[in-house]
Amino acid sequence: MATDKNQAAPSAEIAAPSVHDQLVSSRIRQRIKAAGVRFHANDNIAAFIKEGELEQLQAEVQSKLAAVLESLVIDVESDHNTQDTAKRVAKMYLNEVFKGRYQAAPPVTEFPNIERLNELMIVGPITVRSACSHHLCPIMGKVWVGVMPNEHSNLIGLSKYARLLEWIMSRPQIQEEAVSQAADLLMQKLQPDGLAIVMEADHFCMHWRGVKDVESKMINSVMRGSFLRDANLRREFLALISQRQRG
């Protein structure tokens, strides 16, 4: 049978890309959005990353960083100093600097407060490292933690404070939000009567760019529970860490 010349030939359907054809970042993002979960720079997304995908994500980040270097007109083919820069930076971001986004919380053993301790405990200074969300420049500082336990509180080892803080700080952060996140996490783990956190840090986005002021530091605090209600307790904590800073 002859075909009507005026009849349009059936158009070939364009198949949607399969899940395996998508970038791994797209697959992870789709899972997060389907769950209705926030994924800001300082959020942890480890629950949405499947086995083997972190390595795939590192390869994707490496490819895109190579494109950034190309756009900066850097000859990565001939320049021996930058031939592996994209690979190194991708590995650093996912496994070190921003690992708090992609790895689950570190295991922390909690012990009951058998002796019913109810006196002020201070841990610090704990050295912390992060990168600001605005420019991805380093943030380097120290954190002090004050805890007022009660008979129902959980106790954790001193090193665990450092591990939990590192997990929070190893993400693109804003200092004010980082301290609040740390307070939420420690309140959840310890269930104390009160919690206080003070952070003092250098921000390299002020050292390297803009005003280039190398002396400025940022200090902020979060007070919860009895530290918020009891001015004397708050003064005692701040006085003790002030003595430690001067010493």
PDB file of C-alpha atoms in Angstrom:
ATOM      1  CA  MET A   1       0.000   0.000   0.000  1.00  0.00           C
ATOM      2  CA  ALA A   2       1.325   3.420  -0.919  1.00  0.00           C
ATOM      3  CA  THR A   3       1.961   5.826   1.855  1.00  0.00           C
ATOM      4  CA  ASP A   4       0.143   9.118   1.814  1.00  0.00           C
ATOM      5  CA  LYS A   5       2.798  11.708   1.157  1.00  0.00           C
ATOM      6  CA  ASN A   6       0.883  14.161   3.310  1.00  0.00           C
ATOM      7  CA  GLN A   7       0.883  11.813   6.271  1.00  0.00           C
ATOM      8  CA  ALA A   8       3.582  12.694   8.729  1.00  0.00           C
ATOM      9  CA  ALA A   9       5.977   9.929   9.560  1.00  0.00           C
ATOM     10  CA  PRO A  10       5.710   8.800  13.157  1.00  0.00           C
ATOM     11  CA  SER A  11       8.246  10.660  15.257  1.00  0.00           C
ATOM     12  CA  ALA A  12      10.770   8.597  17.117  1.00  0.00           C
ATOM     13  CA  GLU A  13      10.195   8.769  20.858  1.00  0.00           C
ATOM     14  CA  ILE A  14      13.124  10.067  22.822  1.00  0.00           C
ATOM     15  CA  ALA A  15      13.704   7.731  25.712  1.00  0.00           C
ATOM     16  CA  ALA A  16      14.291   9.284  29.090  1.00  0.00           C
ATOM     17  CA  PRO A  17      17.760   8.647  30.409  1.00  0.00           C
ATOM     18  CA  SER A  18      17.917   5.587  32.639  1.00  0.00           C
ATOM     19  CA  VAL A  19      18.929   5.845  36.264  1.00  0.00           C
ATOM     20  CA  HIS A  20      22.322   4.407  35.380  1.00  0.00           C
ATOM     21  CA  ASP A  21      22.885   7.100  32.724  1.00  0.00           C
ATOM     22  CA  GLN A  22      22.344   9.927  35.201  1.00  0.00           C
ATOM     23  CA  LEU A  23      25.118  11.652  37.074  1.00  0.00           C
ATOM     24  CA  VAL A  24      25.461  10.176  40.545  1.00  0.00           C
ATOM     25  CA  SER A  25      24.864  13.634  42.038  1.00  0.00           C
ATOM     26  CA  SER A  26      21.490  13.732  40.235  1.00  0.00           C
ATOM     27  CA  ARG A  27      20.479  10.350  41.636  1.00  0.00           C
ATOM     28  CA  ILE A  28      21.383  11.381  45.177  1.00  0.00           C
ATOM     29  CA  ARG A  29      19.582  14.712  44.776  1.00  0.00           C
ATOM     30  CA  GLN A  30      16.434  12.964  43.523  1.00  0.00           C
ATOM     31  CA  ARG A  31      16.356  10.710  46.591  1.00  0.00           C
ATOM     32  CA  ILE A  32      16.732  13.669  48.927  1.00  0.00           C
ATOM     33  CA  LYS A  33      13.992  15.651  47.200  1.00  0.00           C
ATOM     34  CA  ALA A  34      11.660  12.634  47.169  1.00  0.00           C
ATOM     35  CA  ALA A  35      12.114  12.366  50.943  1.00  0.00           C
ATOM     36  CA  GLY A  36      11.396  16.071  51.365  1.00  0.00           C
ATOM     37  CA  VAL A  37      14.667  16.594  53.231  1.00  0.00           C
ATOM     38  CA  ARG A  38      16.778  19.749  53.211  1.00  0.00           C
ATOM     39  CA  PHE A  39      20.276  19.494  51.740  1.00  0.00           C
ATOM     40  CA  HIS A  40      21.943  22.808  52.490  1.00  0.00           C
ATOM     41  CA  ALA A  41      25.721  23.085  52.514  1.00  0.00           C
ATOM     42  CA  ASN A  42      25.948  22.287  56.236  1.00  0.00           C
ATOM     43  CA  ASP A  43      23.494  19.355  56.203  1.00  0.00           C
ATOM     44  CA  ASN A  44      24.505  15.703  56.393  1.00  0.00           C
ATOM     45  CA  ILE A  45      23.249  13.602  53.449  1.00  0.00           C
ATOM     46  CA  ALA A  46      24.947  10.283  54.237  1.00  0.00           C
ATOM     47  CA  ALA A  47      21.599   8.449  54.520  1.00  0.00           C
ATOM     48  CA  PHE A  48      20.911   9.076  50.818  1.00  0.00           C
ATOM     49  CA  ILE A  49      24.237   7.816  49.461  1.00  0.00           C
ATOM     50  CA  LYS A  50      24.382   4.154  48.470  1.00  0.00           C
ATOM     51  CA  GLU A  51      27.398   1.885  48.634  1.00  0.00           C
ATOM     52  CA  GLY A  52      29.933   2.730  45.948  1.00  0.00           C
ATOM     53  CA  GLU A  53      28.355   6.087  45.102  1.00  0.00           C
ATOM     54  CA  LEU A  54      30.833   8.157  47.089  1.00  0.00           C
ATOM     55  CA  GLU A  55      33.630   6.983  44.800  1.00  0.00           C
ATOM     56  CA  GLN A  56      31.470   7.816  41.773  1.00  0.00           C
ATOM     57  CA  LEU A  57      30.716  11.239  43.243  1.00  0.00           C
ATOM     58  CA  GLN A  58      34.423  11.886  43.729  1.00  0.00           C
ATOM     59  CA  ALA A  59      35.056  11.068  40.063  1.00  0.00           C
ATOM     60  CA  GLU A  60      32.246  13.435  39.026  1.00  0.00           C
ATOM     61  CA  VAL A  61      33.585  16.245  41.202  1.00  0.00           C
ATOM     62  CA  GLN A  62      37.068  15.658  39.790  1.00  0.00           C
ATOM     63  CA  SER A  63      35.735  16.012  36.244  1.00  0.00           C
ATOM     64  CA  LYS A  64      33.965  19.271  37.034  1.00  0.00           C
ATOM     65  CA  LEU A  65      36.956  20.696  38.876  1.00  0.00           C
ATOM     66  CA  ALA A  66      39.082  19.937  35.816  1.00  0.00           C
ATOM     67  CA  ALA A  67      36.625  22.050  33.808  1.00  0.00           C
ATOM     68  CA  VAL A  68      37.001  24.882  36.334  1.00  0.00           C
ATOM     69  CA  LEU A  69      40.784  24.792  35.934  1.00  0.00           C
ATOM     70  CA  GLU A  70      40.348  24.849  32.167  1.00  0.00           C
ATOM     71  CA  SER A  71      38.089  27.899  32.438  1.00  0.00           C
ATOM     72  CA  LEU A  72      40.767  29.579  34.562  1.00  0.00           C
ATOM     73  CA  VAL A  73      43.077  29.119  31.553  1.00  0.00           C
ATOM     74  CA  ILE A  74      45.480  26.831  33.396  1.00  0.00           C
ATOM     75  CA  ASP A  75      47.420  24.434  31.194  1.00  0.00           C
ATOM     76  CA  VAL A  76      46.957  21.279  33.254  1.00  0.00           C
ATOM     77  CA  GLU A  77      48.456  19.176  30.468  1.00  0.00           C
ATOM     78  CA  SER A  78      51.860  20.861  30.568  1.00  0.00           C
ATOM     79  CA  ASP A  79      51.903  22.312  34.086  1.00  0.00           C
ATOM     80  CA  HIS A  80      53.282  19.538  36.299  1.00  0.00           C
ATOM     81  CA  ASN A  81      52.019  21.343  39.414  1.00  0.00           C
ATOM     82  CA  THR A  82      48.342  21.172  38.388  1.00  0.00           C
ATOM     83  CA  GLN A  83      48.074  17.943  36.400  1.00  0.00           C
ATOM     84  CA  ASP A  84      46.518  16.107  39.361  1.00  0.00           C
ATOM     85  CA  THR A  85      45.007  19.101  41.143  1.00  0.00           C
ATOM     86  CA  ALA A  86      41.394  18.259  40.237  1.00  0.00           C
ATOM     87  CA  LYS A  87      41.836  14.733  41.576  1.00  0.00           C
ATOM     88  CA  ARG A  88      43.506  15.911  44.776  1.00  0.00           C
ATOM     89  CA  VAL A  89      40.891  18.588  45.483  1.00  0.00           C
ATOM     90  CA  ALA A  90      37.957  16.241  44.821  1.00  0.00           C
ATOM     91  CA  LYS A  91      39.431  13.667  47.199  1.00  0.00           C
ATOM     92  CA  MET A  92      40.122  16.346  49.809  1.00  0.00           C
ATOM     93  CA  TYR A  93      36.596  17.779  49.636  1.00  0.00           C
ATOM     94  CA  LEU A  94      34.735  14.480  49.944  1.00  0.00           C
ATOM     95  CA  ASN A  95      37.042  12.607  52.331  1.00  0.00           C
ATOM     96  CA  GLU A  96      38.404  15.378  54.524  1.00  0.00           C
ATOM     97  CA  VAL A  97      37.248  18.989  54.379  1.00  0.00           C
ATOM     98  CA  PHE A  98      33.536  18.245  53.767  1.00  0.00           C
ATOM     99  CA  LYS A  99      33.356  14.647  55.014  1.00  0.00           C
ATOM    100  CA  GLY A 100      30.762  15.680  57.620  1.00  0.00           C
ATOM    101  CA  ARG A 101      28.250  15.954  54.761  1.00  0.00           C
ATOM    102  CA  TYR A 102      28.864  12.513  53.299  1.00  0.00           C
ATOM    103  CA  GLN A 103      29.724  10.281  56.266  1.00  0.00           C
ATOM    104  CA  ALA A 104      27.424   9.093  59.046  1.00  0.00           C
ATOM    105  CA  ALA A 105      27.926  10.404  62.564  1.00  0.00           C
ATOM    106  CA  PRO A 106      30.882   8.843  64.399  1.00  0.00           C
ATOM    107  CA  PRO A 107      29.930   6.121  66.899  1.00  0.00           C
ATOM    108  CA  VAL A 108      29.818   7.457  70.453  1.00  0.00           C
ATOM    109  CA  THR A 109      29.451   5.222  73.506  1.00  0.00           C
ATOM    110  CA  GLU A 110      27.293   6.843  76.169  1.00  0.00           C
ATOM    111  CA  PHE A 111      27.555   5.928  79.843  1.00  0.00           C
ATOM    112  CA  PRO A 112      24.943   6.453  82.566  1.00  0.00           C
ATOM    113  CA  ASN A 113      25.731   9.017  85.245  1.00  0.00           C
ATOM    114  CA  ILE A 114      26.108   6.416  88.019  1.00  0.00           C
ATOM    115  CA  GLU A 115      27.692   8.852  90.492  1.00  0.00           C
ATOM    116  CA  ARG A 116      24.966  11.441  89.791  1.00  0.00           C
ATOM    117  CA  LEU A 117      27.495  14.129  88.914  1.00  0.00           C
ATOM    118  CA  ASN A 118      25.922  17.580  88.871  1.00  0.00           C
ATOM    119  CA  GLU A 119      28.889  19.969  88.794  1.00  0.00           C
ATOM    120  CA  LEU A 120      30.124  22.112  85.931  1.00  0.00           C
ATOM    121  CA  MET A 121      32.370  20.305  83.435  1.00  0.00           C
ATOM    122  CA  ILE A 122      34.375  22.167  80.792  1.00  0.00           C
ATOM    123  CA  VAL A 123      36.039  20.586  77.743  1.00  0.00           C
ATOM    124  CA  GLY A 124      38.420  22.594  75.603  1.00  0.00           C
ATOM    125  CA  PRO A 125      39.940  24.250  73.825  1.00  0.00           C
ATOM    126  CA  ILE A 126      39.153  21.827  70.994  1.00  0.00           C
ATOM    127  CA  THR A 127      40.748  22.798  67.673  1.00  0.00           C
ATOM    128  CA  VAL A 128      38.219  22.878  64.834  1.00  0.00           C
ATOM    129  CA  ARG A 129      38.563  23.391  61.092  1.00  0.00           C
ATOM    130  CA  SER A 130      35.926  24.206  58.524  1.00  0.00           C
ATOM    131  CA  ALA A 131      35.290  26.250  55.380  1.00  0.00           C
ATOM    132  CA  CYS A 132      32.880  29.142  55.031  1.00  0.00           C
ATOM    133  CA  SER A 133      29.836  28.555  52.863  1.00  0.00           C
ATOM    134  CA  HIS A 134      30.248  31.907  51.107  1.00  0.00           C
ATOM    135  CA  HIS A 135      33.750  31.574  49.651  1.00  0.00           C
ATOM    136  CA  LEU A 136      34.890  28.066  50.693  1.00  0.00           C
ATOM    137  CA  CYS A 137      37.794  29.706  52.513  1.00  0.00           C
ATOM    138  CA  PRO A 138      39.191  28.054  55.662  1.00  0.00           C
ATOM    139  CA  ILE A 139      37.817  28.665  59.143  1.00  0.00           C
ATOM    140  CA  MET A 140      40.296  27.768  61.902  1.00  0.00           C
ATOM    141  CA  GLY A 141      39.411  28.052  65.537  1.00  0.00           C
ATOM    142  CA  LYS A 142      38.869  26.659  69.006  1.00  0.00           C
ATOM    143  CA  VAL A 143      35.761  25.559  70.861  1.00  0.00           C
ATOM    144  CA  TRP A 144      34.985  25.305  74.568  1.00  0.00           C
ATOM    145  CA  VAL A 145      32.079  23.183  75.817  1.00  0.00           C
ATOM    146  CA  GLY A 146      30.473  23.512  79.227  1.00  0.00           C
ATOM    147  CA  VAL A 147      28.130  20.815  80.539  1.00  0.00           C
ATOM    148  CA  MET A 148      25.887  20.748  83.607  1.00  0.00           C
ATOM    149  CA  PRO A 149      24.894  17.082  83.948  1.00  0.00           C
ATOM    150  CA  ASN A 150      22.073  15.658  86.016  1.00  0.00           C
ATOM    151  CA  GLU A 151      21.461  12.172  87.396  1.00  0.00           C
ATOM    152  CA  HIS A 152      19.749  11.150  84.159  1.00  0.00           C
ATOM    153  CA  SER A 153      22.430  12.546  81.833  1.00  0.00           C
ATOM    154  CA  ASN A 154      24.610  10.452  79.572  1.00  0.00           C
ATOM    155  CA  LEU A 155      28.379  10.825  79.828  1.00  0.00           C
ATOM    156  CA  ILE A 156      30.801  10.497  76.916  1.00  0.00           C
ATOM    157  CA  GLY A 157      34.587  10.310  76.710  1.00  0.00           C
ATOM    158  CA  LEU A 158      36.566  13.510  76.233  1.00  0.00           C
ATOM    159  CA  SER A 159      37.771  12.508  72.765  1.00  0.00           C
ATOM    160  CA  LYS A 160      34.166  12.077  71.635  1.00  0.00           C
ATOM    161  CA  TYR A 161      33.518  15.806  72.019  1.00  0.00           C
ATOM    162  CA  ALA A 162      36.276  16.430  69.483  1.00  0.00           C
ATOM    163  CA  ARG A 163      34.938  13.746  67.117  1.00  0.00           C
ATOM    164  CA  LEU A 164      31.386  15.098  67.199  1.00  0.00           C
ATOM    165  CA  LEU A 165      32.542  18.679  66.702  1.00  0.00           C
ATOM    166  CA  GLU A 166      34.737  17.636  63.787  1.00  0.00           C
ATOM    167  CA  TRP A 167      31.737  15.903  62.192  1.00  0.00           C
ATOM    168  CA  ILE A 168      29.709  19.117  62.422  1.00  0.00           C
ATOM    169  CA  MET A 169      32.530  21.406  61.304  1.00  0.00           C
ATOM    170  CA  SER A 170      33.652  19.264  58.342  1.00  0.00           C
ATOM    171  CA  ARG A 171      31.055  20.875  56.097  1.00  0.00           C
ATOM    172  CA  PRO A 172      30.729  24.273  54.443  1.00  0.00           C
ATOM    173  CA  GLN A 173      29.633  26.277  57.469  1.00  0.00           C
ATOM    174  CA  ILE A 174      28.666  29.647  58.859  1.00  0.00           C
ATOM    175  CA  GLN A 175      30.123  29.912  62.358  1.00  0.00           C
ATOM    176  CA  GLU A 176      26.872  30.957  64.023  1.00  0.00           C
ATOM    177  CA  GLU A 177      25.017  27.990  62.514  1.00  0.00           C
ATOM    178  CA  ALA A 178      27.841  25.550  63.231  1.00  0.00           C
ATOM    179  CA  VAL A 179      27.804  26.327  66.963  1.00  0.00           C
ATOM    180  CA  SER A 180      24.020  25.940  67.074  1.00  0.00           C
ATOM    181  CA  GLN A 181      24.227  22.579  65.270  1.00  0.00           C
ATOM    182  CA  ALA A 182      26.893  21.405  67.713  1.00  0.00           C
ATOM    183  CA  ALA A 183      24.720  22.434  70.662  1.00  0.00           C
ATOM    184  CA  ASP A 184      21.715  20.548  69.262  1.00  0.00           C
ATOM    185  CA  LEU A 185      23.806  17.400  68.773  1.00  0.00           C
ATOM    186  CA  LEU A 186      25.378  17.475  72.249  1.00  0.00           C
ATOM    187  CA  MET A 187      22.038  18.205  73.936  1.00  0.00           C
ATOM    188  CA  GLN A 188      20.611  15.158  72.184  1.00  0.00           C
ATOM    189  CA  LYS A 189      23.547  12.919  73.159  1.00  0.00           C
ATOM    190  CA  LEU A 190      24.031  14.080  76.748  1.00  0.00           C
ATOM    191  CA  GLN A 191      20.561  15.163  77.919  1.00  0.00           C
ATOM    192  CA  PRO A 192      22.145  17.601  80.432  1.00  0.00           C
ATOM    193  CA  ASP A 193      20.542  20.287  82.563  1.00  0.00           C
ATOM    194  CA  GLY A 194      22.543  22.853  80.638  1.00  0.00           C
ATOM    195  CA  LEU A 195      25.015  23.227  77.814  1.00  0.00           C
ATOM    196  CA  ALA A 196      27.282  26.088  76.769  1.00  0.00           C
ATOM    197  CA  ILE A 197      29.486  26.381  73.699  1.00  0.00           C
ATOM    198  CA  VAL A 198      31.900  29.187  72.838  1.00  0.00           C
ATOM    199  CA  MET A 199      33.812  29.299  69.550  1.00  0.00           C
ATOM    200  CA  GLU A 200      36.605  31.655  68.535  1.00  0.00           C
ATOM    201  CA  ALA A 201      37.864  31.440  64.962  1.00  0.00           C
ATOM    202  CA  ASP A 202      39.883  33.024  62.182  1.00  0.00           C
ATOM    203  CA  HIS A 203      38.049  33.416  58.890  1.00  0.00           C
ATOM    204  CA  PHE A 204      40.330  33.343  55.876  1.00  0.00           C
ATOM    205  CA  CYS A 205      37.669  35.006  53.724  1.00  0.00           C
ATOM    206  CA  MET A 206      38.708  38.133  55.662  1.00  0.00           C
ATOM    207  CA  HIS A 207      42.425  37.346  55.472  1.00  0.00           C
ATOM    208  CA  TRP A 208      42.626  36.547  51.744  1.00  0.00           C
ATOM    209  CA  ARG A 209      40.055  38.854  50.201  1.00  0.00           C
ATOM    210  CA  GLY A 210      37.972  41.959  50.849  1.00  0.00           C
ATOM    211  CA  VAL A 211      39.436  44.033  53.663  1.00  0.00           C
ATOM    212  CA  LYS A 212      42.313  41.515  54.169  1.00  0.00           C
ATOM    213  CA  ASP A 213      42.299  42.081  57.923  1.00  0.00           C
ATOM    214  CA  VAL A 214      44.494  39.398  59.493  1.00  0.00           C
ATOM    215  CA  GLU A 215      43.778  40.330  63.132  1.00  0.00           C
ATOM    216  CA  SER A 216      39.998  39.979  63.270  1.00  0.00           C
ATOM    217  CA  LYS A 217      38.459  36.921  64.908  1.00  0.00           C
ATOM    218  CA  MET A 218      34.857  35.940  65.428  1.00  0.00           C
ATOM    219  CA  ILE A 219      33.632  34.803  68.839  1.00  0.00           C
ATOM    220  CA  ASN A 220      30.130  33.519  69.436  1.00  0.00           C
ATOM    221  CA  SER A 221      28.322  31.418  71.996  1.00  0.00           C
ATOM    222  CA  VAL A 222      25.241  29.297  72.472  1.00  0.00           C
ATOM    223  CA  MET A 223      23.692  28.761  75.908  1.00  0.00           C
ATOM    224  CA  ARG A 224      21.054  26.125  76.610  1.00  0.00           C
ATOM    225  CA  GLY A 225      19.081  25.134  79.698  1.00  0.00           C
ATOM    226  CA  SER A 226      20.588  26.142  83.045  1.00  0.00           C
ATOM    227  CA  PHE A 227      23.324  28.214  81.363  1.00  0.00           C
ATOM    228  CA  LEU A 228      20.600  30.349  79.827  1.00  0.00           C
ATOM    229  CA  ARG A 229      18.588  30.648  83.060  1.00  0.00           C
ATOM    230  CA  ASP A 230      21.386  31.005  85.622  1.00  0.00           C
ATOM    231  CA  ALA A 231      23.527  34.122  85.209  1.00  0.00           C
ATOM    232  CA  ASN A 232      25.983  32.983  87.910  1.00  0.00           C
ATOM    233  CA  LEU A 233      26.622  29.672  86.154  1.00  0.00           C
ATOM    234  CA  ARG A 234      27.087  31.488  82.865  1.00  0.00           C
ATOM    235  CA  ARG A 235      29.597  33.884  84.441  1.00  0.00           C
ATOM    236  CA  GLU A 236      31.511  31.006  86.042  1.00  0.00           C
ATOM    237  CA  PHE A 237      31.845  29.204  82.715  1.00  0.00           C
ATOM    238  CA  LEU A 238      32.929  32.324  80.820  1.00  0.00           C
ATOM    239  CA  ALA A 239      35.393  33.302  83.567  1.00  0.00           C
ATOM    240  CA  LEU A 240      37.023  29.851  83.589  1.00  0.00           C
ATOM    241  CA  ILE A 241      37.536  29.720  79.826  1.00  0.00           C
ATOM    242  CA  SER A 242      38.773  33.321  79.880  1.00  0.00           C
ATOM    243  CA  GLN A 243      41.451  32.299  82.391  1.00  0.00           C
ATOM    244  CA  ARG A 244      42.399  29.388  80.116  1.00  0.00           C
ATOM    245  CA  GLN A 245      42.673  31.720  77.114  1.00  0.00           C
ATOM    246  CA  ARG A 246      44.947  34.116  79.014  1.00  0.00           C
ATOM    247  CA  GLY A 247      47.060  31.265  80.359  1.00  0.00           C
TER     248      GLY A 247
END
